[in-house]
Amino acid sequence: KLLRRLIRIGDSSCLLPVLDIFQDEDRELLQSHCRWRALAILKGKQEAAAIKEAIAHLSFAILAAGGYAEDCLLTRARCYGRLGQMKTAIFDFNAVLKEDPRNVQALSGRGFVHLALRQQKEAVQDLISALKVEAGAVIPAILSLKPEAQGLVTGWLLQHGRATLSELMATKDIPGEETLRDLLTMAKALTKICRAAQYHIFYTDVLMANGEHQEALKHLQEAFGHCPAEDFARARLAVLQLQGRNVAGAAAPLSALARRDEKDLAFLLNFVDTKKQQHLAQAAAQEGKVLMKGHDHQQALGYHSLAVLASRANPRYLRHRAACLLHLKKYEKALKDMEKVIQGHGCNSPKTQAGDHCCQGFLLLALAREEAAVQHYMQALQLDEPLALGTITECPGRESLTQTFHKIAQYNFEKQRYEEAWKITDYGLKIDKSSELQKLKARLKREASSCSIH
C-alpha cells in the first residue's frame, strides 16, 4: 500500500527513514518484491504509464539495495531509453560502469543510447569495448535492433574500422598489435551480423594486416568462392596469391579495382612488397600500352592507374595515364597528372621538360584556359624550340595556336601590359609568321615606345 501511494504521489523521500530501520532481510525482501513487480509490469504492458510505474518500482528496489543494484539499474536505464529520457538512461548505465567498467550490458546499452542520439564516436567506442569483452552477447543485441538502426551501427563500425586500419598501414605502427586484435574482434563480429560483401572484405584486410594470410585466403574463398566475380574480392585474391603467381596475372584484377576505387587499391598495395610493386607497375604499363594501341582506352586506364599507384607516382607512368585520359577527354584529371610531372622536373632534360609543357598547354587549351596554355607553350619554346615547334605542328597546329597567342597578346595590350604583350607576340611569331601578330608588334612599337619592351 505504501509503495502504491508513493508511486501515485511521485515522492519517495518518506521511504528513506523507513528503510533506515529495516533489517537486512527486510531490505532484500523489498528489493526482490519491487524488482519482480517491475518485470511483471514490463512483461505485460509497454505503454508510457506502465513503463513509468515499472521505473518507480525499480527505483524502490535500488533504494532498498543501498543505492546500487546492477540488474535494476540496467533495466531502469532501458526504461528511460524507451521513454526518450536518454541522458537519464546514460546516468544509470554510468552508475553500473563505475562499479564494473567491463559490464557488457551497460556498455552496449549506453552505445545504443548514443546511437539513438546520433553520437557516432561515443556509440562506436562503447560497442567496440563491449565486443572486446564478450562479442557473443553483443552480436544478438545488435541483431535485435530495427533494420535502420542495425544498418547505422554496422556502417559506423565499418567506417571506424577502415579508418583505423588505413592509418595503421600508412604509419606502419609496430605497437599496433592490440589495435589489430580489437579490429579482428570487430571485423569478425560484423561478418556475423551482416553478410554484405564489404564486411567480408574488411575482415580479410584485417587478417592480412595481422599476417594471417592463409586464414585471409580461406575466409575470402569461403565468402566469395575460388573465382570471385566481385572486383574488390578478386583484387584481394590476387594480392594473397601474388607470392606464387605471375605478376602479370595479378595486374588484371588490380587494374579492374583501379577503375572502380583507386583509394582502395592504394590501401591494398600496402600488402605488396616494394620489389613486387615495381614489377606490377612495369607489367601494368606494358599492358596499358598494348590496349592503347588497340584503342581500348577505358581498359587501358585501369592498367595505367595501377602503374602510377604501384610506382608511387613515377613521372613516366603519370605521362602514360595523362595520355590515356586525354583520349578519353578527361582533361581535368589528365591536367592533375601533368602538374605532378612538371612539379618534379628538377632532374629532367630540357627536351623532356619541353614535351611536358606542350602537353600541359594542349590540355589547358581543351579546358578553354588559354592564357595559362600560352604560358606553358612559351616555356616549351624556351626550353627546346625545335621539339616544341614539332609538337605544336602535330597538335594543335601552328595556325590555330598562333591565333590563341594573338588573342592573349591583344588582351594584354588592351590592359596596357605592354611588356607581357610583346613577349607573347615574340614567341607567337616563332610559331608562325602571322600577319595579325606582325601588325600587333608594330602597334606595340608605336604606342609603347616609352616602355623598355625590346
GROMACS .gro file of N, CA and C in nm, residues 24-101:
model
  234
   24ASP      N    1   1.831  -0.630   0.733
   24ASP     CA    2   1.885  -0.670   0.603
   24ASP      C    3   1.787  -0.757   0.525
   25GLU      N    4   1.725  -0.854   0.596
   25GLU     CA    5   1.631  -0.943   0.526
   25GLU      C    6   1.508  -0.866   0.476
   26ASP      N    7   1.468  -0.760   0.551
   26ASP     CA    8   1.354  -0.678   0.508
   26ASP      C    9   1.390  -0.602   0.379
   27ARG      N   10   1.510  -0.550   0.377
   27ARG     CA   11   1.556  -0.478   0.258
   27ARG      C   12   1.561  -0.571   0.136
   28GLU      N   13   1.615  -0.690   0.157
   28GLU     CA   14   1.623  -0.788   0.048
   28GLU      C   15   1.484  -0.826  -0.002
   29LEU      N   16   1.392  -0.840   0.093
   29LEU     CA   17   1.255  -0.874   0.056
   29LEU      C   18   1.190  -0.762  -0.026
   30LEU      N   19   1.210  -0.638   0.019
   30LEU     CA   20   1.155  -0.524  -0.052
   30LEU      C   21   1.218  -0.511  -0.192
   31GLN      N   22   1.349  -0.529  -0.198
   31GLN     CA   23   1.420  -0.521  -0.326
   31GLN      C   24   1.368  -0.626  -0.423
   32SER      N   25   1.356  -0.749  -0.374
   32SER     CA   26   1.309  -0.860  -0.458
   32SER      C   27   1.166  -0.836  -0.506
   33HIS      N   28   1.080  -0.789  -0.412
   33HIS     CA   29   0.941  -0.765  -0.449
   33HIS      C   30   0.930  -0.655  -0.556
   34CYS      N   31   1.002  -0.545  -0.536
   34CYS     CA   32   0.994  -0.432  -0.630
   34CYS      C   33   1.050  -0.472  -0.767
   35ARG      N   34   1.158  -0.545  -0.766
   35ARG     CA   35   1.217  -0.589  -0.893
   35ARG      C   36   1.120  -0.681  -0.967
   36TRP      N   37   1.064  -0.778  -0.894
   36TRP     CA   38   0.969  -0.873  -0.955
   36TRP      C   39   0.848  -0.799  -1.011
   37ARG      N   40   0.798  -0.702  -0.932
   37ARG     CA   41   0.680  -0.626  -0.974
   37ARG      C   42   0.710  -0.547  -1.102
   38ALA      N   43   0.827  -0.484  -1.109
   38ALA     CA   44   0.865  -0.406  -1.228
   38ALA      C   45   0.872  -0.495  -1.352
   39LEU      N   46   0.935  -0.612  -1.337
   39LEU     CA   47   0.948  -0.703  -1.451
   39LEU      C   48   0.811  -0.753  -1.498
   40ALA      N   49   0.721  -0.778  -1.400
   40ALA     CA   50   0.586  -0.823  -1.434
   40ALA      C   51   0.512  -0.716  -1.514
   41ILE      N   52   0.529  -0.591  -1.473
   41ILE     CA   53   0.463  -0.479  -1.543
   41ILE      C   54   0.517  -0.468  -1.686
   42LEU      N   55   0.650  -0.474  -1.699
   42LEU     CA   56   0.713  -0.459  -1.830
   42LEU      C   57   0.680  -0.576  -1.922
   43LYS      N   58   0.658  -0.691  -1.864
   43LYS     CA   59   0.624  -0.809  -1.945
   43LYS      C   60   0.483  -0.797  -2.002
   44GLY      N   61   0.395  -0.731  -1.925
   44GLY     CA   62   0.255  -0.724  -1.968
   44GLY      C   63   0.224  -0.606  -2.057
   45LYS      N   64   0.278  -0.486  -2.024
   45LYS     CA   65   0.241  -0.365  -2.098
   45LYS      C   66   0.366  -0.285  -2.137
   46GLN      N   67   0.350  -0.210  -2.249
   46GLN     CA   68   0.462  -0.128  -2.295
   46GLN      C   69   0.423   0.019  -2.309
   47GLU      N   70   0.304   0.056  -2.257
   47GLU     CA   71   0.263   0.196  -2.263
   47GLU      C   72   0.350   0.280  -2.170
   48ALA      N   73   0.353   0.411  -2.197
   48ALA     CA   74   0.437   0.502  -2.118
   48ALA      C   75   0.403   0.497  -1.970
   49ALA      N   76   0.271   0.490  -1.939
   49ALA     CA   77   0.230   0.488  -1.798
   49ALA      C   78   0.283   0.364  -1.728
   50ALA      N   79   0.276   0.249  -1.795
   50ALA     CA   80   0.325   0.124  -1.737
   50ALA      C   81   0.477   0.129  -1.716
   51ILE      N   82   0.548   0.185  -1.814
   51ILE     CA   83   0.694   0.195  -1.804
   51ILE      C   84   0.732   0.285  -1.687
   52LYS      N   85   0.658   0.396  -1.669
   52LYS     CA   86   0.685   0.486  -1.556
   52LYS      C   87   0.661   0.416  -1.422
   53GLU      N   88   0.556   0.334  -1.415
   53GLU     CA   89   0.529   0.258  -1.292
   53GLU      C   90   0.642   0.159  -1.264
   54ALA      N   91   0.688   0.093  -1.371
   54ALA     CA   92   0.799   0.000  -1.356
   54ALA      C   93   0.925   0.072  -1.306
   55ILE      N   94   0.949   0.192  -1.359
   55ILE     CA   95   1.065   0.271  -1.317
   55ILE      C   96   1.056   0.303  -1.167
   56ALA      N   97   0.934   0.334  -1.119
   56ALA     CA   98   0.916   0.365  -0.977
   56ALA      C   99   0.952   0.243  -0.892
   57HIS      N  100   0.904   0.125  -0.930
   57HIS     CA  101   0.937   0.003  -0.855
   57HIS      C  102   1.087  -0.025  -0.858
   58LEU      N  103   1.148  -0.005  -0.974
   58LEU     CA  104   1.292  -0.027  -0.985
   58LEU      C  105   1.369   0.071  -0.897
   59SER      N  106   1.321   0.193  -0.890
   59SER     CA  107   1.386   0.294  -0.806
   59SER      C  108   1.379   0.253  -0.659
   60PHE      N  109   1.263   0.198  -0.615
   60PHE     CA  110   1.250   0.150  -0.476
   60PHE      C  111   1.346   0.034  -0.451
   61ALA      N  112   1.358  -0.054  -0.551
   61ALA     CA  113   1.450  -0.168  -0.538
   61ALA      C  114   1.593  -0.121  -0.520
   62ILE      N  115   1.631  -0.019  -0.597
   62ILE     CA  116   1.767   0.036  -0.590
   62ILE      C  117   1.790   0.101  -0.453
   63LEU      N  118   1.689   0.173  -0.405
   63LEU     CA  119   1.699   0.233  -0.271
   63LEU      C  120   1.716   0.126  -0.164
   64ALA      N  121   1.636   0.020  -0.177
   64ALA     CA  122   1.642  -0.089  -0.079
   64ALA      C  123   1.777  -0.158  -0.079
   65ALA      N  124   1.843  -0.155  -0.196
   65ALA     CA  125   1.975  -0.219  -0.208
   65ALA      C  126   2.088  -0.127  -0.162
   66GLY      N  127   2.053  -0.009  -0.116
   66GLY     CA  128   2.155   0.084  -0.069
   66GLY      C  129   2.208   0.176  -0.178
   67GLY      N  130   2.136   0.185  -0.289
   67GLY     CA  131   2.176   0.277  -0.396
   67GLY      C  132   2.238   0.211  -0.516
   68TYR      N  133   2.271   0.081  -0.506
   68TYR     CA  134   2.330   0.012  -0.621
   68TYR      C  135   2.274  -0.128  -0.632
   69ALA      N  136   2.207  -0.154  -0.745
   69ALA     CA  137   2.158  -0.288  -0.778
   69ALA      C  138   2.173  -0.300  -0.929
   70GLU      N  139   2.275  -0.374  -0.973
   70GLU     CA  140   2.314  -0.377  -1.114
   70GLU      C  141   2.198  -0.407  -1.208
   71ASP      N  142   2.127  -0.519  -1.184
   71ASP     CA  143   2.021  -0.559  -1.277
   71ASP      C  144   1.908  -0.455  -1.280
   72CYS      N  145   1.876  -0.395  -1.164
   72CYS     CA  146   1.770  -0.294  -1.159
   72CYS      C  147   1.812  -0.165  -1.230
   73LEU      N  148   1.938  -0.127  -1.214
   73LEU     CA  149   1.988  -0.008  -1.282
   73LEU      C  150   1.986  -0.028  -1.434
   74LEU      N  151   2.027  -0.148  -1.478
   74LEU     CA  152   2.026  -0.177  -1.622
   74LEU      C  153   1.885  -0.174  -1.679
   75THR      N  154   1.792  -0.236  -1.606
   75THR     CA  155   1.652  -0.238  -1.653
   75THR      C  156   1.593  -0.099  -1.653
   76ARG      N  157   1.622  -0.021  -1.548
   76ARG     CA  158   1.569   0.115  -1.541
   76ARG      C  159   1.627   0.202  -1.653
   77ALA      N  160   1.753   0.183  -1.682
   77ALA     CA  161   1.816   0.260  -1.790
   77ALA      C  162   1.746   0.233  -1.923
   78ARG      N  163   1.714   0.105  -1.948
   78ARG     CA  164   1.643   0.071  -2.073
   78ARG      C  165   1.504   0.134  -2.074
   79CYS      N  166   1.439   0.138  -1.959
   79CYS     CA  167   1.306   0.200  -1.949
   79CYS      C  168   1.314   0.349  -1.981
   80TYR      N  169   1.413   0.416  -1.925
   80TYR     CA  170   1.431   0.558  -1.956
   80TYR      C  171   1.454   0.578  -2.106
   81GLY      N  172   1.531   0.484  -2.165
   81GLY     CA  173   1.557   0.491  -2.308
   81GLY      C  174   1.428   0.482  -2.390
   82ARG      N  175   1.338   0.392  -2.348
   82ARG     CA  176   1.210   0.378  -2.419
   82ARG      C  177   1.125   0.504  -2.408
   83LEU      N  178   1.138   0.574  -2.298
   83LEU     CA  179   1.062   0.697  -2.278
   83LEU      C  180   1.129   0.819  -2.344
   84GLY      N  181   1.247   0.795  -2.402
   84GLY     CA  182   1.319   0.904  -2.467
   84GLY      C  183   1.402   0.989  -2.374
   85GLN      N  184   1.414   0.945  -2.247
   85GLN     CA  185   1.494   1.020  -2.149
   85GLN      C  186   1.638   0.969  -2.155
   86MET      N  187   1.707   1.006  -2.262
   86MET     CA  188   1.837   0.947  -2.293
   86MET      C  189   1.947   0.982  -2.192
   87LYS      N  190   1.949   1.107  -2.149
   87LYS     CA  191   2.054   1.147  -2.054
   87LYS      C  192   2.039   1.073  -1.921
   88THR      N  193   1.913   1.052  -1.879
   88THR     CA  194   1.890   0.978  -1.754
   88THR      C  195   1.930   0.832  -1.771
   89ALA      N  196   1.904   0.777  -1.890
   89ALA     CA  197   1.944   0.639  -1.919
   89ALA      C  198   2.096   0.625  -1.909
   90ILE      N  199   2.168   0.721  -1.968
   90ILE     CA  200   2.314   0.719  -1.964
   90ILE      C  201   2.363   0.728  -1.819
   91PHE      N  202   2.295   0.807  -1.738
   91PHE     CA  203   2.332   0.822  -1.597
   91PHE      C  204   2.329   0.685  -1.527
   92ASP      N  205   2.222   0.605  -1.551
   92ASP     CA  206   2.213   0.473  -1.489
   92ASP      C  207   2.319   0.377  -1.543
   93PHE      N  208   2.343   0.381  -1.674
   93PHE     CA  209   2.447   0.295  -1.732
   93PHE      C  210   2.584   0.332  -1.675
   94ASN      N  211   2.607   0.461  -1.657
   94ASN     CA  212   2.734   0.507  -1.598
   94ASN      C  213   2.751   0.458  -1.455
   95ALA      N  214   2.639   0.453  -1.381
   95ALA     CA  215   2.645   0.404  -1.243
   95ALA      C  216   2.692   0.259  -1.239
   96VAL      N  217   2.644   0.180  -1.334
   96VAL     CA  218   2.687   0.039  -1.341
   96VAL      C  219   2.834   0.030  -1.381
   97LEU      N  220   2.872   0.109  -1.482
   97LEU     CA  221   3.009   0.103  -1.534
   97LEU      C  222   3.112   0.157  -1.434
   98LYS      N  223   3.068   0.242  -1.344
   98LYS     CA  224   3.158   0.292  -1.239
   98LYS      C  225   3.201   0.177  -1.149
   99GLU      N  226   3.108   0.087  -1.122
   99GLU     CA  227   3.139  -0.030  -1.039
   99GLU      C  228   3.204  -0.142  -1.119
  100ASP      N  229   3.161  -0.154  -1.247
  100ASP     CA  230   3.210  -0.264  -1.331
  100ASP      C  231   3.235  -0.210  -1.473
  101PRO      N  232   3.355  -0.157  -1.499
  101PRO     CA  233   3.385  -0.095  -1.630
  101PRO      C  234   3.373  -0.191  -1.749
   0.00000   0.00000   0.00000
